[in-house]
Coordinates of C-alpha atoms in Angstrom, one line a residue:
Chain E
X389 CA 23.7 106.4 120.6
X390 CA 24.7 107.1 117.1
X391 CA 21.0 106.8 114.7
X392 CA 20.9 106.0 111.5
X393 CA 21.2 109.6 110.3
X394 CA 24.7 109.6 111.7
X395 CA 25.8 106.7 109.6
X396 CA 23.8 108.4 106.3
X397 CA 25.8 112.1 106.8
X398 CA 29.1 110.3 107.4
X399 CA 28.6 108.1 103.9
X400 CA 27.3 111.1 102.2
X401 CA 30.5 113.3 103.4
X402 CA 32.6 109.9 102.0
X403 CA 30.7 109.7 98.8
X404 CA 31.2 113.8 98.6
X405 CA 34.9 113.1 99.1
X406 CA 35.4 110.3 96.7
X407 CA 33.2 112.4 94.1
X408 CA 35.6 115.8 94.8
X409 CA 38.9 113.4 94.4
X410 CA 37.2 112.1 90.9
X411 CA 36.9 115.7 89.7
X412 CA 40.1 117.2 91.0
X413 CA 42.8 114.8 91.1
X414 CA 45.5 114.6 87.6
X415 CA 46.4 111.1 88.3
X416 CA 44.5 107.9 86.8
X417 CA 45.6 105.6 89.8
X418 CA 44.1 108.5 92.5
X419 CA 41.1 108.4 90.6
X420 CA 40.6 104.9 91.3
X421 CA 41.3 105.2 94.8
X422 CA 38.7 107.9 95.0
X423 CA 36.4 105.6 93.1
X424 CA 36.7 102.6 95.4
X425 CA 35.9 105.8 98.4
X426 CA 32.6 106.1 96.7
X427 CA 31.9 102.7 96.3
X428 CA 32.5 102.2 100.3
X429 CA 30.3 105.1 101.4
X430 CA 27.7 103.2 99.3
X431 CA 28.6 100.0 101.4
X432 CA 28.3 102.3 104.7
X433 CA 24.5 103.1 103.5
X434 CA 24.0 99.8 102.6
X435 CA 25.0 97.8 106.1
X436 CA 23.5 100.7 108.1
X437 CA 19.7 100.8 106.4
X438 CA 19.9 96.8 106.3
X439 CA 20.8 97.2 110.4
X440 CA 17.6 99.7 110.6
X441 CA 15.7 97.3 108.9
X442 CA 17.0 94.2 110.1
X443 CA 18.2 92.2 107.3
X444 CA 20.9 90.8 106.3
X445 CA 20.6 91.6 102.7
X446 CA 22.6 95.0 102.8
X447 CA 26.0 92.8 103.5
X448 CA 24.9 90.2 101.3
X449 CA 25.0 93.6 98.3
X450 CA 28.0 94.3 100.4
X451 CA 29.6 91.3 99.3
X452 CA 28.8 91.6 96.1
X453 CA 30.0 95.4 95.8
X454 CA 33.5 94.2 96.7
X455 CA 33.7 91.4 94.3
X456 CA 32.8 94.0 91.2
X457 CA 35.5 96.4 93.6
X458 CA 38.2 93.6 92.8
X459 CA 36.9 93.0 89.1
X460 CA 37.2 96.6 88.2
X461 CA 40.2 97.5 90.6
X462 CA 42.1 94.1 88.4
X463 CA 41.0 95.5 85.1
X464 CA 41.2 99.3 85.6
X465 CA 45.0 98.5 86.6
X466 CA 45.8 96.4 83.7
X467 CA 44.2 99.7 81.4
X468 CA 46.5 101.8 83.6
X469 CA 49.8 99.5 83.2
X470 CA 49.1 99.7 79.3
X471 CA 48.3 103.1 79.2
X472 CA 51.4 104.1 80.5
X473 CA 53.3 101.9 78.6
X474 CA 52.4 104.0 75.4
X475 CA 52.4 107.8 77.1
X476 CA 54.9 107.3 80.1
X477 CA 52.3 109.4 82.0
X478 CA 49.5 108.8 84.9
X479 CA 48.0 112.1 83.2
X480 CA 44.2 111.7 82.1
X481 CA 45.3 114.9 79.9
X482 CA 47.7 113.0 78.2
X483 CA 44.9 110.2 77.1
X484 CA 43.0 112.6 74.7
X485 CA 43.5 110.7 71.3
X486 CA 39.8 110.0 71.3
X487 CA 38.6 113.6 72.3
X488 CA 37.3 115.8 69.2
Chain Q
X1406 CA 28.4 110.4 126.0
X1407 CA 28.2 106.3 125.9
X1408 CA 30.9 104.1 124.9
X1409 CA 29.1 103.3 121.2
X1410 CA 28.7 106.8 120.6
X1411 CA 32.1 107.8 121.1
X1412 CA 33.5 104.9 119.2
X1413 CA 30.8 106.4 116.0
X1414 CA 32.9 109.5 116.1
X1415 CA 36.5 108.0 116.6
X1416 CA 35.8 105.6 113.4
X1417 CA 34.2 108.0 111.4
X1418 CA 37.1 110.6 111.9
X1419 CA 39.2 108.3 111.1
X1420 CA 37.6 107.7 108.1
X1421 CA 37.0 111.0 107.0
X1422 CA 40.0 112.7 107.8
X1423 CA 42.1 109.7 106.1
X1424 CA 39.6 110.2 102.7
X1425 CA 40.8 113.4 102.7
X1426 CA 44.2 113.2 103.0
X1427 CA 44.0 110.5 100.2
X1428 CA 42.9 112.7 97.7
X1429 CA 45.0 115.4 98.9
X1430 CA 48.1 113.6 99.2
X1431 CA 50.8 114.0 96.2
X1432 CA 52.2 110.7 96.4
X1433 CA 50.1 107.4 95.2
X1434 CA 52.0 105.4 97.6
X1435 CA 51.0 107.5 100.5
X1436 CA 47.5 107.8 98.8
X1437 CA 47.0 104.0 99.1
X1438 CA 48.6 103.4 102.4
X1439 CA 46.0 106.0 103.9
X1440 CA 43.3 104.3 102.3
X1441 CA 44.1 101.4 103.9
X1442 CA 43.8 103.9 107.5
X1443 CA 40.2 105.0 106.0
X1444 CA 39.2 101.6 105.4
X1445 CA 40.2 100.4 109.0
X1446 CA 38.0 103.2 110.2
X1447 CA 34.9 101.7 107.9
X1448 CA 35.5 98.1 109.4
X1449 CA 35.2 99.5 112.7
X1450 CA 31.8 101.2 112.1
X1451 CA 31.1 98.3 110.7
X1452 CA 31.5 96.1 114.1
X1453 CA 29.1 99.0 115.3
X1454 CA 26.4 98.5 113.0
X1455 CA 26.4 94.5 113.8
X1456 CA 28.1 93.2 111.1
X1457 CA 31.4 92.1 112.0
X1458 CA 31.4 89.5 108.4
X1459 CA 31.1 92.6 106.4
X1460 CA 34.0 93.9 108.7
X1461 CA 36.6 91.1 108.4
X1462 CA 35.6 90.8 105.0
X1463 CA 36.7 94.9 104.2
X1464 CA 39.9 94.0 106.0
X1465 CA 40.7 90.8 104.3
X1466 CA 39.1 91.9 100.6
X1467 CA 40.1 95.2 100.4
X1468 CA 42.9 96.1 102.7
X1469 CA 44.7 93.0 102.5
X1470 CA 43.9 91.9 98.1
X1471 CA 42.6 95.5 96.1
X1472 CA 44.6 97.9 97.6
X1473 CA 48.3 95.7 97.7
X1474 CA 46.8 95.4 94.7
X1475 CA 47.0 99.3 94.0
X1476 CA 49.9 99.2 96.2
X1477 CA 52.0 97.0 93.2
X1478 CA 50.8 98.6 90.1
X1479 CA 51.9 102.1 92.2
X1480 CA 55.9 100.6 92.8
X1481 CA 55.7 98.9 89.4
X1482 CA 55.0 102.0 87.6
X1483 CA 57.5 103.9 89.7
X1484 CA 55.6 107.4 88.8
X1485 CA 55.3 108.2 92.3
X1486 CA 54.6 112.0 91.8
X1487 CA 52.1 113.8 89.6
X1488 CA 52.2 116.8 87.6
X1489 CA 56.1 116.6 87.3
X1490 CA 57.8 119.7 85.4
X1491 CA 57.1 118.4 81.8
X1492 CA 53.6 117.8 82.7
X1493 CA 52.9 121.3 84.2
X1494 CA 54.7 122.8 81.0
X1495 CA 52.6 120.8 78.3
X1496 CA 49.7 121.3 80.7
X1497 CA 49.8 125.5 80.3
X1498 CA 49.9 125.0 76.7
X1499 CA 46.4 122.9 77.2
X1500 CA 44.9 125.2 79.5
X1501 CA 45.9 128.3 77.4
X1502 CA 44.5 126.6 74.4
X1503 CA 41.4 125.1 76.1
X1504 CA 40.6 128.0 78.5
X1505 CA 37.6 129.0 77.1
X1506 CA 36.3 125.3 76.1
X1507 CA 37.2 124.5 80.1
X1508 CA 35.1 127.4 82.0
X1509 CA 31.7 125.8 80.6
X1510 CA 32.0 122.5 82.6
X1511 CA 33.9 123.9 85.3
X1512 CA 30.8 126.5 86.1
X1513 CA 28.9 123.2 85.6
X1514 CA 30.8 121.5 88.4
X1515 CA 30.0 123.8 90.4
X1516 CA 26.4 124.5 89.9
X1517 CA 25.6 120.8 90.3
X1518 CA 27.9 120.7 93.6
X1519 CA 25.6 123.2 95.1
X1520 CA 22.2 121.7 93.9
X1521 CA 24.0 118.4 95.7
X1522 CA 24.8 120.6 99.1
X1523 CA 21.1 121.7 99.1
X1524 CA 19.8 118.5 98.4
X1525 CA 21.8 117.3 101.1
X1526 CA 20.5 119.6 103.6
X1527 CA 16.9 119.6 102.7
X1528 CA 17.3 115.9 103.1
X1529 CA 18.8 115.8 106.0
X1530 CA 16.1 118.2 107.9
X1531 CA 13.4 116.0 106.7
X1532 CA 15.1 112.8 108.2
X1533 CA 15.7 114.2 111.8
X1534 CA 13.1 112.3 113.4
X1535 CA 15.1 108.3 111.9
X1536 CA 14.7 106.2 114.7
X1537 CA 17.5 104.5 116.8
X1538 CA 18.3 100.8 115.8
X1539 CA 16.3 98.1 117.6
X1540 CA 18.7 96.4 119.8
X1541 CA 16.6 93.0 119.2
X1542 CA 17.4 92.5 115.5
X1543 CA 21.1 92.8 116.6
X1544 CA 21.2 89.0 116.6
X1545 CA 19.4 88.6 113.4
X1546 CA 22.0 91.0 111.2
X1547 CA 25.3 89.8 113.2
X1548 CA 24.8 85.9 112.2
X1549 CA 27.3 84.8 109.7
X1550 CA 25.6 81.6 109.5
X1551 CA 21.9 83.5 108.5
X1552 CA 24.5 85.4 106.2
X1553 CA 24.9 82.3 104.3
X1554 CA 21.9 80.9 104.1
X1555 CA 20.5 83.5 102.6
X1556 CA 23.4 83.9 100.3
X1557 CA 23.2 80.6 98.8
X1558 CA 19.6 80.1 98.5
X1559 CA 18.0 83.7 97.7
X1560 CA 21.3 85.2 96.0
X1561 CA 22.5 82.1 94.5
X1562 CA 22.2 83.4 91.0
X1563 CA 24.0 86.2 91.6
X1564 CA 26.7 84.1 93.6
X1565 CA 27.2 81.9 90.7
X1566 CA 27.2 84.9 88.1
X1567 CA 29.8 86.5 91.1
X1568 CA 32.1 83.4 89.8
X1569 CA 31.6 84.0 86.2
X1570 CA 32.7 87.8 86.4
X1571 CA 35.9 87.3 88.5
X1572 CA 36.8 84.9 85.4
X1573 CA 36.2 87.4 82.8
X1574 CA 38.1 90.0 84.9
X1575 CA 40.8 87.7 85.3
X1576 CA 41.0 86.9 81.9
X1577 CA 40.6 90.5 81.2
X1578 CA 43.5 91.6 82.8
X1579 CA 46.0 89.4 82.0
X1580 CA 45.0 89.7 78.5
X1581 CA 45.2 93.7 78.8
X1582 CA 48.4 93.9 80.2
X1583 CA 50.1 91.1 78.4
X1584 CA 52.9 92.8 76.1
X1585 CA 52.8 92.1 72.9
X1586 CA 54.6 89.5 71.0
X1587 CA 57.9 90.8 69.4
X1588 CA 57.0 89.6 66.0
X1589 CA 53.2 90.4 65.9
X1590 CA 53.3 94.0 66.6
X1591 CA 52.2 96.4 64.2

């Protein structure tokens, strides 16, 4: 019978993966993937402590994760579409205009 | 072994092992389609925890709108592989020039990696006793119509505010990725 300590290691190994991906990965459209991996081992915590408790309010934050998931994942990808537009490149090295 | 447990470790495998081949895949089209894989995993631990409107919904919401989403941007781009040849070149001039400015925050990636790791496992020890989940208050979370009550009378602020935000982000994004006019651009 999986507790829910099982369900907490498993998001925190997802959140640790998304987190690694973030730091690692050269590519602005992987980064968003690995964002959207965090955000769903946060959802994991979320429906497993509202099961522990039970309450249906962790899916009801659930629900509302995913609709900011689709905001951000519609705007990040227009700022990607137009970034590459100017640089030809999915390299965060190559957005450094702003960097001192 | 029962039934539920062995389905806990079958989704979460799943899950896990398809994270990781998403961030370690070179390829943004393979990088999405095995999100897609992790996220199947997720809606089926989902089902475990009681919740199969959260479960449909990561199916419908995620697999089936954010990441076809992803999916089109990825084709429409048609940049399938990083760190091409040019990149890597203008890359070791960066590095060479930036070596020293890059060792500081790398060391700092990796200190706060390893306070996270022993956090982790000095949480972990102290949470060994968590109970199992009642199997009573399986009704109560399951209910998609207690799902909706609750959402429109407790959360109905944030519903409505919900509404307000996919607007903006709409508007957002078509606004951001609208080329310019031909005439007006400086």
């Amino acid at each position: 019978m999986p507790t829910l300590t099982h369900y907490l290691i498993l998001s925190a190994v997802l959140f640790a993966i998304g987190t690694a991906g973030v730091f690692l990965r050269r590519n602005v459209i992987t980064i968003l993937l690995s964002i959207e991996i965090m955000l769903n081992a946060v959802n994991l915590t979320f429906v497993a402590f509202g099961r522990a408790l039970g309450s249906v309010d962790g899916q009801i934050i659930v629900f509302f994760v995913m609709t900011v998931a689709a905001a951000e994942a519609a705007v990040g990808l227009a700022i990607v579409i137009t970034l590459f537009r100017h640089r030809e490149s999915l390299n965060p090295e190559a957005f450094t205009m702003l960097k001192w | 072994m029962g039934s539920e447990a062995l389905l806990f470790w079958v989704f979460g495998l799943v899950t896990v092992v398809a994270s990781l081949l998403v961030i370690a895949q070179r390829n943004p089209v393979y990088s999405v389609l095995l999100l897609i894989a992790s996220f199947a995993g997720l809606s089926g631990l989902y089902v475990l925890l009681d919740a199969p409107f959260t479960a449909v919904t990561q199916i419908v919401v995620y697999a089936g709108a954010i990441l076809v989403l992803f999916l089109f941007v990825v084709m429409l781009l048609n940049a399938p592989h990083e760190d091409t040849e040019e990149d890597i070149a203008r890359l070791k001039t960066i590095n060479a020039a930036t070596a020293r400015l890059r060792s500081g925050p790398l060391l700092f990636g990796a200190l706060l990696a390893i306070v996270f790791v022993v956090e982790l496992l000095w949480a972990l020890r102290r949470i060994t006793s968590a109970g199992r989940f009642d199997p009573d208050a399986a009704d109560a979370v399951s209910s998609v119509s207690a799902i909706g009550r609750v959402l429109f009378t407790e959360y109905q602020f944030a519903f409505e505010v919900t509404s307000v935000l996919i607007i903006v982000a709409m508007v957002g994004a078509v606004v951001l990725a609208r080329r310019e006019p031909a005439g007006k651009k400086s």
